[in-house]
XYZ file of C-alpha atoms in Angstrom:
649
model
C 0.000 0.000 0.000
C 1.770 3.215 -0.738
C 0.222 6.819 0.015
C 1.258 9.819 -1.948
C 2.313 12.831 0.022
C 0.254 15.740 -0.720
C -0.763 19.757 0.554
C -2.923 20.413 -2.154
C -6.171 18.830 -3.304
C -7.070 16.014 -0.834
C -9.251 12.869 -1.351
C -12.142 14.290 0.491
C -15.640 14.753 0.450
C -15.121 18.762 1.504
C -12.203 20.818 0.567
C -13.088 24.371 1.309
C -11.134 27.414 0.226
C -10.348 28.625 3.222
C -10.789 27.846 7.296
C -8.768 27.204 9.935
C -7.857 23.528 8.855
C -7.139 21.830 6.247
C -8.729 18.234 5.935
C -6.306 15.492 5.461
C -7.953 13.139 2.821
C -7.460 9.400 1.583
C -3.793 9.783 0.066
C -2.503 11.299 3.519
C -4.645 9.040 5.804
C -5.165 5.363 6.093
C -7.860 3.805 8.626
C -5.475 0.105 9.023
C -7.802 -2.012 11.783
C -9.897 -1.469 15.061
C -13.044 -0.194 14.981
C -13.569 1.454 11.634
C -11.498 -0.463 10.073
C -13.315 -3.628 10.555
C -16.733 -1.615 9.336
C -15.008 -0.447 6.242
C -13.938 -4.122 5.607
C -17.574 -5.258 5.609
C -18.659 -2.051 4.474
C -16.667 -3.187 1.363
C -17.285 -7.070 1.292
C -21.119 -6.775 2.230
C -22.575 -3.345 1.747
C -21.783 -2.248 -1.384
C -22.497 -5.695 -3.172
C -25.702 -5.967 -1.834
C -26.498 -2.537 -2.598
C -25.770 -3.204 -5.769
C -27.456 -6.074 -6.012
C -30.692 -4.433 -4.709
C -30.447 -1.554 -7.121
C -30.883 -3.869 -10.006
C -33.923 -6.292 -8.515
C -35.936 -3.078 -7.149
C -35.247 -1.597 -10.591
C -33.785 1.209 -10.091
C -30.825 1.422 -11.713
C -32.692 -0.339 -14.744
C -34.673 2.725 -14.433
C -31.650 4.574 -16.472
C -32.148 1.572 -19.040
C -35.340 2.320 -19.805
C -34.880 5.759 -20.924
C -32.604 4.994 -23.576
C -35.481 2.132 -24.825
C -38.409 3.472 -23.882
C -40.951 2.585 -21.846
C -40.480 4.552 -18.159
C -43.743 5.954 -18.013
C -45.203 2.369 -17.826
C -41.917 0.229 -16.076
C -40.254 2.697 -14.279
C -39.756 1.459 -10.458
C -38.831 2.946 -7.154
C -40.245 6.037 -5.383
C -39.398 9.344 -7.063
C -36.178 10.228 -5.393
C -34.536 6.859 -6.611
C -32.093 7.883 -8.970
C -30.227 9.717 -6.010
C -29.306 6.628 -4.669
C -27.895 5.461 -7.972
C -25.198 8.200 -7.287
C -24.920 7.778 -3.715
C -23.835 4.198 -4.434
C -21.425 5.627 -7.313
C -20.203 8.029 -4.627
C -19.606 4.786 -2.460
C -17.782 3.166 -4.849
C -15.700 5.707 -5.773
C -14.557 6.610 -2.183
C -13.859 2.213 -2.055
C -11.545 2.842 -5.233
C -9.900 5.700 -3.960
C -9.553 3.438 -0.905
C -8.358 0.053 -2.027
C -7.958 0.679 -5.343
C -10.198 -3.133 -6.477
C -9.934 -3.517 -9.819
C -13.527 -5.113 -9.756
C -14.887 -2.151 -8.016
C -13.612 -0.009 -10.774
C -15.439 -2.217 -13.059
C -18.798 -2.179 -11.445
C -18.175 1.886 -11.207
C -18.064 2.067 -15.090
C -20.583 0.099 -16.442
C -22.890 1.859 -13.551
C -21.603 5.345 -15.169
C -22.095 4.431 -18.337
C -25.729 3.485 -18.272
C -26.622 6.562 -16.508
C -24.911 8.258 -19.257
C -26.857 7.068 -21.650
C -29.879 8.260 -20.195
C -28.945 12.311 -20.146
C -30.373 13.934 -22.518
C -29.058 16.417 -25.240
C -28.667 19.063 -23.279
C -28.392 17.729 -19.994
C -30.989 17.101 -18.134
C -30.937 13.835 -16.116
C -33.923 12.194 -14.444
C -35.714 9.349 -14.960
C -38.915 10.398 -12.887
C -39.689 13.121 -15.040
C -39.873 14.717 -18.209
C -40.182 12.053 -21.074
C -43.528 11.276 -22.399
C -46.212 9.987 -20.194
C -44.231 11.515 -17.280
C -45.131 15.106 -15.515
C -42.764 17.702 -17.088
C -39.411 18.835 -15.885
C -39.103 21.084 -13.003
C -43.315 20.490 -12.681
C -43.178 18.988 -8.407
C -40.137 21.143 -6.899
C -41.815 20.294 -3.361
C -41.325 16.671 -3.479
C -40.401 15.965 -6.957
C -36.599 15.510 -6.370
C -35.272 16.257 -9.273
C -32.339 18.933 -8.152
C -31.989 16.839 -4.689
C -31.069 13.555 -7.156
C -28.370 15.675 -9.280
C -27.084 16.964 -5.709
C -26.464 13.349 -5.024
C -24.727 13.204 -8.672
C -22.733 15.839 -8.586
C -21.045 14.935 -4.871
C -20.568 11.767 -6.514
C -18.732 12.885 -9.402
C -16.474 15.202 -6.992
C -15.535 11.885 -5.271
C -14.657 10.253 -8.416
C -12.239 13.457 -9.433
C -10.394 13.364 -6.165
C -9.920 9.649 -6.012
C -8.621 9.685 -9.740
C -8.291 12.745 -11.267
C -9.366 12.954 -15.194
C -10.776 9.538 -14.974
C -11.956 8.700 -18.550
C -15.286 6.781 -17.236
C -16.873 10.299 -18.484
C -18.865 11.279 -14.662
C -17.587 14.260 -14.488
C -18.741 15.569 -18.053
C -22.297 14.038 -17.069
C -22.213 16.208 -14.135
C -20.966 19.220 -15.608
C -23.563 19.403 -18.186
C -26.349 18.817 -15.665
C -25.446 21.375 -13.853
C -24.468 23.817 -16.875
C -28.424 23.141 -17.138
C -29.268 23.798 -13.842
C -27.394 27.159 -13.694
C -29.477 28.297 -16.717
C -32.752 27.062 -15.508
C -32.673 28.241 -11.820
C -30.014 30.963 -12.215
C -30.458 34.946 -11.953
C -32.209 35.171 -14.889
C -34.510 32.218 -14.738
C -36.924 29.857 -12.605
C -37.135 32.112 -8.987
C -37.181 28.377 -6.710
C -35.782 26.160 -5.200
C -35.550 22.175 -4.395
C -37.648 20.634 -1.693
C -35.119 18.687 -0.339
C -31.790 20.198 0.121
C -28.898 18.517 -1.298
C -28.169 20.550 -5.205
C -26.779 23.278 -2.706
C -23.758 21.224 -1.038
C -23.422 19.245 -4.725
C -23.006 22.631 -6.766
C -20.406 24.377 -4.012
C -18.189 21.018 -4.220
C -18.257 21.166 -7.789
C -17.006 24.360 -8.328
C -14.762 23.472 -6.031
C -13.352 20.568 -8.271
C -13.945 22.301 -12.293
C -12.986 25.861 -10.791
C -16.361 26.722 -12.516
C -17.569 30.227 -10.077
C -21.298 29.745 -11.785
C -21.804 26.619 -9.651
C -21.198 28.083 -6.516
C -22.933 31.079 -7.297
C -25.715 28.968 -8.246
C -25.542 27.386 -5.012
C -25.662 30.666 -3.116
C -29.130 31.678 -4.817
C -30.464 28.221 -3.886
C -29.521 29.014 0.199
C -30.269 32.919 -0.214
C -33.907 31.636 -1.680
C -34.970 29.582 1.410
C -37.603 31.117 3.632
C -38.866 33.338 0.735
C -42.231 30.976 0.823
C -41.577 29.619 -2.992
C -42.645 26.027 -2.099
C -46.330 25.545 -1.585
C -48.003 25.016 2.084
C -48.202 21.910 3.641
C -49.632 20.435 6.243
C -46.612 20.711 8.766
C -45.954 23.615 7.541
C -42.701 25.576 5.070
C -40.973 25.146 7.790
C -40.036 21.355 6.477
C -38.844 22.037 3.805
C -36.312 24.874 5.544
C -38.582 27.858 3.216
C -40.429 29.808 5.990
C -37.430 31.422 7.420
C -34.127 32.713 5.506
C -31.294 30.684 6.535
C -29.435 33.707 8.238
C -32.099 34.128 10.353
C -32.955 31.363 11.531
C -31.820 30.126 14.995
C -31.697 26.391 15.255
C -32.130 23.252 12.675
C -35.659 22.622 12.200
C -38.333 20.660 9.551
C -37.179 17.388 8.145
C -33.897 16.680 9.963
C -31.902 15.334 7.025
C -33.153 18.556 4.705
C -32.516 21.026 7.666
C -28.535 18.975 7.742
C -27.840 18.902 4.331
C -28.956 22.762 3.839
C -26.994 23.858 6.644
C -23.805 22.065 5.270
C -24.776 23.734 1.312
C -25.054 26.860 3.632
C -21.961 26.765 5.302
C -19.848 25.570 1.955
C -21.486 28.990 0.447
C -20.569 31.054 3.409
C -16.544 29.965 3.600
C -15.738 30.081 -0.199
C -17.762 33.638 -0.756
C -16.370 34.904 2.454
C -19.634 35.566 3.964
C -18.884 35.786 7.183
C -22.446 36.591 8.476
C -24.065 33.572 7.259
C -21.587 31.569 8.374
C -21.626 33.314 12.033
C -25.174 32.972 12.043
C -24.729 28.782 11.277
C -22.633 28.249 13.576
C -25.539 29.723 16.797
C -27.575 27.104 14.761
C -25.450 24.431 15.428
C -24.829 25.046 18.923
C -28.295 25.642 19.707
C -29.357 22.284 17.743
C -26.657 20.529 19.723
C -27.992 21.529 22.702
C -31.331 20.793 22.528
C -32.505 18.994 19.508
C -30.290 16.530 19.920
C -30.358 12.963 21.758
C -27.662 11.569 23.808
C -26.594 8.985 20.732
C -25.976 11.696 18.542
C -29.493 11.551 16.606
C -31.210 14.400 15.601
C -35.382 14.271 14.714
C -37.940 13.424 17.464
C -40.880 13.754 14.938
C -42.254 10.456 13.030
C -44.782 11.719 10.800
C -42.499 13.928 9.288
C -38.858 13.070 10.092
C -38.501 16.303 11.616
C -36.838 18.190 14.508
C -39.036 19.114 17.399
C -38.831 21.830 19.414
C -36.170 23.001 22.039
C -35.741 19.581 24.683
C -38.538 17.718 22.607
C -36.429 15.037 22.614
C -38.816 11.678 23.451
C -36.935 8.183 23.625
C -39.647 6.030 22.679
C -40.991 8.229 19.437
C -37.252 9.386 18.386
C -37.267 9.122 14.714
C -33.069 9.633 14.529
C -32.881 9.060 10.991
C -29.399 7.557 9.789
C -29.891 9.945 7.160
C -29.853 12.781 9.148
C -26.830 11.550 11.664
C -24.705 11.281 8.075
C -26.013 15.467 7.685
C -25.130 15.984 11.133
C -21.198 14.634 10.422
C -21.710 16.665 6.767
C -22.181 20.191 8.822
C -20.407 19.779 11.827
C -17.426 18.299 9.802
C -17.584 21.752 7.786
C -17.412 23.926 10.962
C -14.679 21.942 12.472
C -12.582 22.751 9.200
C -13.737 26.721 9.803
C -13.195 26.927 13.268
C -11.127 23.686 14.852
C -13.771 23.955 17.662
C -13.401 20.278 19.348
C -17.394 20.251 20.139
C -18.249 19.794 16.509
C -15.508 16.829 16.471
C -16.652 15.224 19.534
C -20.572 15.733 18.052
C -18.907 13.719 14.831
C -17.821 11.074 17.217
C -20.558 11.052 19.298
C -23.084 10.046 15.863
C -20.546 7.671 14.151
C -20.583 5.227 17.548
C -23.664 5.850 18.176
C -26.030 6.396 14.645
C -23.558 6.089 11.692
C -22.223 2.276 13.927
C -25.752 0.976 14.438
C -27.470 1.294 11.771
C -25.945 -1.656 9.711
C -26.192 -5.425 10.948
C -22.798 -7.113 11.328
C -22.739 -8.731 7.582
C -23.478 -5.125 6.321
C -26.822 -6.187 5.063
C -29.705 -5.113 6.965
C -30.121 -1.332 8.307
C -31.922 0.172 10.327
C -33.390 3.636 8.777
C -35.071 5.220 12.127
C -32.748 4.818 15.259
C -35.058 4.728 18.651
C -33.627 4.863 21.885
C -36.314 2.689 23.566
C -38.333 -0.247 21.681
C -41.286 -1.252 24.004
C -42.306 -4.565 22.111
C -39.772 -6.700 20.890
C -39.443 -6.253 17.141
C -40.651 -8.982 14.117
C -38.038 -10.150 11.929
C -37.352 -9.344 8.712
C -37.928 -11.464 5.306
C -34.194 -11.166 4.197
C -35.549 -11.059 0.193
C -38.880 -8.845 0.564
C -38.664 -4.652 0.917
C -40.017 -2.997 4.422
C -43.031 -0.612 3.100
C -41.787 1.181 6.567
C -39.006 3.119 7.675
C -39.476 2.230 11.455
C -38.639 -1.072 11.272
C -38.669 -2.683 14.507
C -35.425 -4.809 13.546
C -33.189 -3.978 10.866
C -34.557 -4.646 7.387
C -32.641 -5.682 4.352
C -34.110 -2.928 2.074
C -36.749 -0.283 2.369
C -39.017 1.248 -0.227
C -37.475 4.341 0.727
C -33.748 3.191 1.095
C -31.681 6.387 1.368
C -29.811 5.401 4.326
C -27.984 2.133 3.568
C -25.757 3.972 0.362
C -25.672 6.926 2.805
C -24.026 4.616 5.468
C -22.017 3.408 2.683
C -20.288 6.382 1.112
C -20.070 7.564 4.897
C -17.755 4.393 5.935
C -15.942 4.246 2.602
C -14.648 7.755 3.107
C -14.126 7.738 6.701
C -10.581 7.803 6.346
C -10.885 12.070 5.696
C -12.657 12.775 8.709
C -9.639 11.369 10.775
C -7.257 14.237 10.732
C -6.718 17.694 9.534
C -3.122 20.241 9.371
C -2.820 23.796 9.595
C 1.220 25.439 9.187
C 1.892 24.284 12.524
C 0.986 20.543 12.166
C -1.333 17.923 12.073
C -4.252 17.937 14.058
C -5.954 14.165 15.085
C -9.759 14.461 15.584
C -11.054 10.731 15.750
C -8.967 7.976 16.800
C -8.437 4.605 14.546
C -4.880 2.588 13.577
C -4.129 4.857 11.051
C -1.165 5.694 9.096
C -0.310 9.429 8.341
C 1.710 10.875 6.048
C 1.438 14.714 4.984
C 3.441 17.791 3.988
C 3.043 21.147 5.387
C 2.761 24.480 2.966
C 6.333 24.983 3.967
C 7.177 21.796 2.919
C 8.389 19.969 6.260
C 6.842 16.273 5.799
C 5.009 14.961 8.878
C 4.662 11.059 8.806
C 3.240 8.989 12.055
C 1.048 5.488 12.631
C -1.082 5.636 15.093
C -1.685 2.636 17.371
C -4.790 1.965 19.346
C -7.600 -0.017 20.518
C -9.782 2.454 21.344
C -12.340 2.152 22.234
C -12.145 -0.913 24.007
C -9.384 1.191 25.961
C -8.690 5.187 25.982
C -4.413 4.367 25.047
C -3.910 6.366 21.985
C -0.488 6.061 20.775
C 1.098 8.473 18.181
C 4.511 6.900 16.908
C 6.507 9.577 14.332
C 8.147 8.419 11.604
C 9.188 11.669 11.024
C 12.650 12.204 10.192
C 13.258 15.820 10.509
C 15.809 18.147 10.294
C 17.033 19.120 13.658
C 15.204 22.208 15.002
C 12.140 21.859 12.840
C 9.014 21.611 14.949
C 6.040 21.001 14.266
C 2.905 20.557 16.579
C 0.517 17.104 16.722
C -2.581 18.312 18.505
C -5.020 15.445 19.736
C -8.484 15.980 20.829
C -9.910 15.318 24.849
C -13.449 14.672 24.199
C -16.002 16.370 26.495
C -16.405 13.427 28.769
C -12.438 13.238 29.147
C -11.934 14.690 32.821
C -8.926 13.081 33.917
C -6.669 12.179 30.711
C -3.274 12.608 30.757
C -0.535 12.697 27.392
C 2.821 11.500 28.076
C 5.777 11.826 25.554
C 8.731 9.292 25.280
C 11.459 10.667 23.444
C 13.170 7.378 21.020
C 16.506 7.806 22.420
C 15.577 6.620 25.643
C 15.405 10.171 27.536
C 12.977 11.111 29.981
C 9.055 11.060 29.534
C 7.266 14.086 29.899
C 4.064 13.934 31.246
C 0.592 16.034 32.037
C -3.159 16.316 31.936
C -5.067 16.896 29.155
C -7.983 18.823 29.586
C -11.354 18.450 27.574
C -10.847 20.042 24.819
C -7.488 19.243 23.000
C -3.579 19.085 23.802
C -1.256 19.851 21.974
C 2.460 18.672 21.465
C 5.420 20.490 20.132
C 8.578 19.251 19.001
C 11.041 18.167 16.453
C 10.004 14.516 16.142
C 12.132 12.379 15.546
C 11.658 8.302 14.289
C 10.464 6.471 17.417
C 9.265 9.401 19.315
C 6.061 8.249 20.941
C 3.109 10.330 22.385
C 0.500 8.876 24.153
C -2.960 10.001 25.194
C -5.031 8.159 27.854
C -8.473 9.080 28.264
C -10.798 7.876 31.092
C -13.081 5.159 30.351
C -14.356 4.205 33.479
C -18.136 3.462 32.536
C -20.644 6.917 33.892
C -23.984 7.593 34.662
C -25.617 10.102 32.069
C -28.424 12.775 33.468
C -30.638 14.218 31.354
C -30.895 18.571 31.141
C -34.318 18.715 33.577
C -36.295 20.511 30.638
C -36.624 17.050 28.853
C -39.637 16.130 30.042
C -39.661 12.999 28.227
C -36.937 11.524 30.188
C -36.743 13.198 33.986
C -35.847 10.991 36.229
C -33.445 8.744 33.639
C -30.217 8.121 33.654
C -28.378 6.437 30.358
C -24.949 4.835 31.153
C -21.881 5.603 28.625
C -18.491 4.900 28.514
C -16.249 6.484 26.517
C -17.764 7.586 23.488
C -20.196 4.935 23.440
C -23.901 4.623 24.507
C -24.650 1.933 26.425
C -28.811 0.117 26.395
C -30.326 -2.450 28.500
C -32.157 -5.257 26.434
C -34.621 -7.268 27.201
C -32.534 -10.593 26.511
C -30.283 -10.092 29.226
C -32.975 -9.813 32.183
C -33.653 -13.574 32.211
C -31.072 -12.913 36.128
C -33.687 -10.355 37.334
C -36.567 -12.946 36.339
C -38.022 -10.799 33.931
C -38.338 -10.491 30.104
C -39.135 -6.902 29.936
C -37.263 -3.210 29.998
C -39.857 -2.107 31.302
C -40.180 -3.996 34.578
C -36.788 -2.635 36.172
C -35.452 0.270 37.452
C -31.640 1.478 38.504
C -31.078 0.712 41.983
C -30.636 3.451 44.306
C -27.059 4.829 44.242
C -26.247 2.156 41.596
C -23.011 2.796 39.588
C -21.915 0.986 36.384
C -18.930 -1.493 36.136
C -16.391 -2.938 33.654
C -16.678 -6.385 34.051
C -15.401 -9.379 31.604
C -15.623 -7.635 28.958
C -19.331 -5.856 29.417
C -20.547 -2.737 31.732
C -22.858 -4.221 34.187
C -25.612 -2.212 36.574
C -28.057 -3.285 39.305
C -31.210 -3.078 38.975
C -34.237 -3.492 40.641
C -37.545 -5.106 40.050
C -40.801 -2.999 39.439
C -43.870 -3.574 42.178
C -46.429 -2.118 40.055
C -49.798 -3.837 39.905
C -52.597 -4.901 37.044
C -55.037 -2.509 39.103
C -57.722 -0.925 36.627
C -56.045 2.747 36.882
C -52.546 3.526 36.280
C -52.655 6.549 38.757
C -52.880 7.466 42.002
C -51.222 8.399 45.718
C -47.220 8.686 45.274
C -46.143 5.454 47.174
C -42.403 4.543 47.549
C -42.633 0.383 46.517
C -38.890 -0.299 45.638
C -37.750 0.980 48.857
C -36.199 -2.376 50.367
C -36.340 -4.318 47.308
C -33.465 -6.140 46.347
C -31.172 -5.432 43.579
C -29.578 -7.643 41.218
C -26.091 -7.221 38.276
C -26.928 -7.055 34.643
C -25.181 -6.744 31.836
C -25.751 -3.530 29.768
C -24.957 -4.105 25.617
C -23.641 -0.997 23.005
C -26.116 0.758 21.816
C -24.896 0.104 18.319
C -24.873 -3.409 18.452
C -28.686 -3.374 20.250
C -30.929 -5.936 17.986
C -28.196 -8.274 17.352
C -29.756 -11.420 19.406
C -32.797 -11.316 17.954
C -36.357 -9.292 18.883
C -35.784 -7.777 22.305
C -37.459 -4.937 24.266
C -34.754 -1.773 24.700
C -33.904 1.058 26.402
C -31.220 3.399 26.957
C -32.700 5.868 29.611
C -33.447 3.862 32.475
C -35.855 5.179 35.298
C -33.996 5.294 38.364
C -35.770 4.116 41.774
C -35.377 6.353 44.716
């Protein structure tokens, strides 16, 4: 495996034009085992086949065979929206190639390309919903037709084909182009005042200029953001609000509507705001972000309490049982705070990023990388029914995790996320290299002035918090350079030592929440370690979520921990909801597993379910059980689930 050493133009999904870091893409980092690494191994093996695979049988990549033939208006297949994950699986695929470089990959990738080529038409226009006889006419549903969503998807999947291999012949990046040429002329200054329903064109456009140099896409993609809130789309019944069109993005002051369109807008948005240099906008995203963080979001990360229309809800409407935590929108969450973290190098958006990739991005797909779940709840109150591994769930809230869904945005979503994880490991600035989530990785960079920085990092996390940095730098005596590593939030207590190679003394200190930095002229062997605390805790809920009050979820590290049904049979129960926390109960490590006592409910069958306070667990007696990752929750079959957990007084 060899890695080219690079400061311009990095393998990765964002490459703004300016910020305070600089990400550090797939041909300057390499995810080698652990955690990820195993998940981009099946991502690989599993994932993308049987996407694939599913693509063709639904018919939905046939789709782009029938408009060279004929015949869509009768055969066509799939909801309208299913040509976008045509190109999120491209996107996939191409991130895999840039990755591993598999020659069959790169096979599959072509003859995918090349039928969807053959379906644009003369001048450009790409869509197999719309717009050929039979079929409504172009541009004729923008609320929830899809059209400019589904070239979004296209063009962020022809910017990952021309990082991974610049002026690839396989002819994406010409199909792009001229859809967009199109969509600059149809929705530009001088033409169609609108915009898309679902956010997406916005983040595609910006990263396309970014790759042709072309100014007219992100232009284009600044009059798409500046339009929101000016009421173009029609009413619905939850309101403009969903689709992000009853307030003007600068003005707004937290996510809201659908959760993935509010993500993907805001990360359009804040692409807009760095390369124009609007400041303002980009000021006004980042209050968004905190205030979303802060109360629209659940303790795995999630974002979207609302079912019925995959939406935010308001300030601490955050309800376990009814959270909706779309996959979808956890992959938007990464997309914006990822963008901010490059603007700013504020930790919290890199510990958010963590936070959903354990805890959303981690649990969504089953172990073989072929069943997902779409919605992510934090408490199940019946066990689930299993899926048919061949049929299609007609629902998104799938009590288990279902092969395929009619609407099946998330599993290529998951899949493009994984295959170019290896970009949202580490960033530089002039200084150094900066590590923001921690995998075996090998890194090897140059900085502007041209001093190479090259270190593997070593780690089991996050079985264990022992992150170990070894240089393989071989630099010129006196030139420093500075490795800083982030503390997450929940990191009280860490400490980073530093062992020189030549056997002199260690230095050692604490590292605060936040991050630490190191300074020096490494030299080959130099090690620096980080050890963060991951003794298991007791999480509390902020008192204004009503839905939870008197909870407490149980982490360690940055994972979120769930009691399951299946492991109660010790308590002689079968149900979540039949236990309670012991009084002054705190969690252990133990073989392997974080255990808590618990005690048994005393409620009875009586007709009414309220009446006189009564204290009934006062002397009852507890009993160990073992807790299971949130993210591996479902695994042993249907099970009731919870991660708050009433605690008895």
């Amino acid at each position: 495996m060899t890695m080219q050493i690079t400061s311009t133009a990095p393998q990765a999904p964002v490459a703004p034009s300016r910020g305070r870091l600089r990400p550090l893409g797939q041909n300057e980092v390499r995810i080698t085992g652990g955690f990820w690494g195993d998940r981009q191994s099946v991502n690989a093996a599993g994932t993308l086949r049987h996407i694939g695979a599913r693509l063709e049988s639904e018919g939905w990549l046939p789709n782009f065979d029938l408009a060279v033939v004929g015949g869509l208006a009768e055969r066509r297949r799939g909801r309208e929206f299913s040509d976008s994950e045509v190109y999120k699986y491209l996107e996939a695929l191409a991130w895999e190639i840039g990755r591993t470089d598999d020659a069959a990959l790169e096979q599959r990738f072509r003859e995918v390309v090349a039928r969807v080529a053959a379906a644009q038409e003369a001048d450009g226009y790409l869509n197999t919903r719309f717009g050929r006889p039979g079929q409504g006419s172009r541009w004729s549903d923008l609320e929830w037709g899809h059209e400019l969503y589904c070239l979004g998807h296209l063009f962020q999947a022809a910017v990952a084909r021309e990082r991974t291999r610049p002026g690839a012949d396989d002819g994406l990046l010409g199909i792009a182009v001229r859809a967009a040429d199109l969509v600059c002329i149809e929705f530009g200054a001088q033409g169609r005042d609108a915009i898309c329903g679902h956010a997406e064109v916005e983040v595609g456009l910006a990263e396309l200029a970014r790759v042709t140099g072309e100014p007219r896409y992100l232009e284009q993609a600044r009059l798409f953001v500046e339009r929101h809130g000016q009421g173009t789309l029609r009413d619905i019944e939850w309101g403009r609000r969903y689709f992000q069109d009853d307030v003007a993005v600068r003005d707004a002051g937290a996510l809201r509507g659908h959760a993935v369109r509010a993500n993907y807008l805001a990360s359009g948005a804040t692409d807009v705001a760095i390369d124009t240099g609007d400041d303002e906008l980009l000021a006004s995203l980042r209050r968004q972000w905190d205030r979303t963080a802060a109360r629209r979001t659940y303790v795995t990360g999630g974002q979207g309490s609302h079912h019925q229309d995959e939406a935010f809800g308001e300030d601490w409407e955050l309800p376990a049982d009814r959270a909706y935590s779309e996959t979808c929108a956890g992959v938007g969450s990464i997309m914006f705070s990822w963008r901010l973290l490059l603007a700013g190098g504020d930790a919290r958006h890199a510990d958010l990023i963590e936070r959903t990739l354990y805890n959303v991005v981690a649990t969504s797909p089953a172990p073989d990388g072929r069943a997902f779940f779409y919605a992510n709840t934090l408490h199940q109150r019946v066990p689930g029914v299993p899926a048919d591994p061949e049929a299609t769930s007609p629902r998104a809230s799938s009590s288990l995790r279902a092969p395929w869904f009619e609407v099946s945005c998330c599993p290529p979503n998951v899949a493009r996320t994984l295959a170019s994880l290896d970009a949202y490991i580490a960033t530089a600035d002039d200084e150094g290299v900066q590590l923001h989530q921690y995998a075996p990785a090998r890194v090897r960079t140059a900085l502007p002035d041209g001093r190479v920085i090259a270190f593997d990092v070593e780690t089991d996390y996050p079985v264990s918090g022992r992150i170990r940095v070894i240089s393989r730098t071989d630099a010129a005596p006196g030139a420093e350079w500075t490795l800083t590593l982030r503390v997450p939030a929940w990191g009280d207590g860490a400490r980073v030592r530093v062992v020189p190679a030549d056997g002199g003394a260690a230095e050692e200190r604490d590292a605060a929440p936040g991050a630490v930095e190191v300074r020096r002229a490494f030299r080959p062997g130099d090690v620096v370690e980080l050890d963060l605390p991951m003794a298991p805790r007791l999480t509390a809920p902020d008192e204004r979520i009503d839905a939870v009050r008197g909870c407490l979820a149980i982490e360690r590290g940055p994972e979120v921990f769930a009691l399951e049904s299946v492991d109660l049979a010790v308590a002689g129960v079968d149900d979540v909801a039949q236990v309670a926390l012991a009084p002054r109960a705190a969690p252990v490590d133990r073989d392997g597993r974080v255990w808590i006592d618990v005690v048994r409910h005393s409620g009875s069958d009586a007709g009414w379910p309220y009446g006189e306070r009564v204290d009934e667990r006062g002397g009852a007696a507890s009993v160990a059980v073992p807790l299971v990752r949130y993210h591996e929750w479902a695994e042993r079959g249907p099970s009731t689930m919870r991660v708050w957990i009433p605690a008895a007084t």
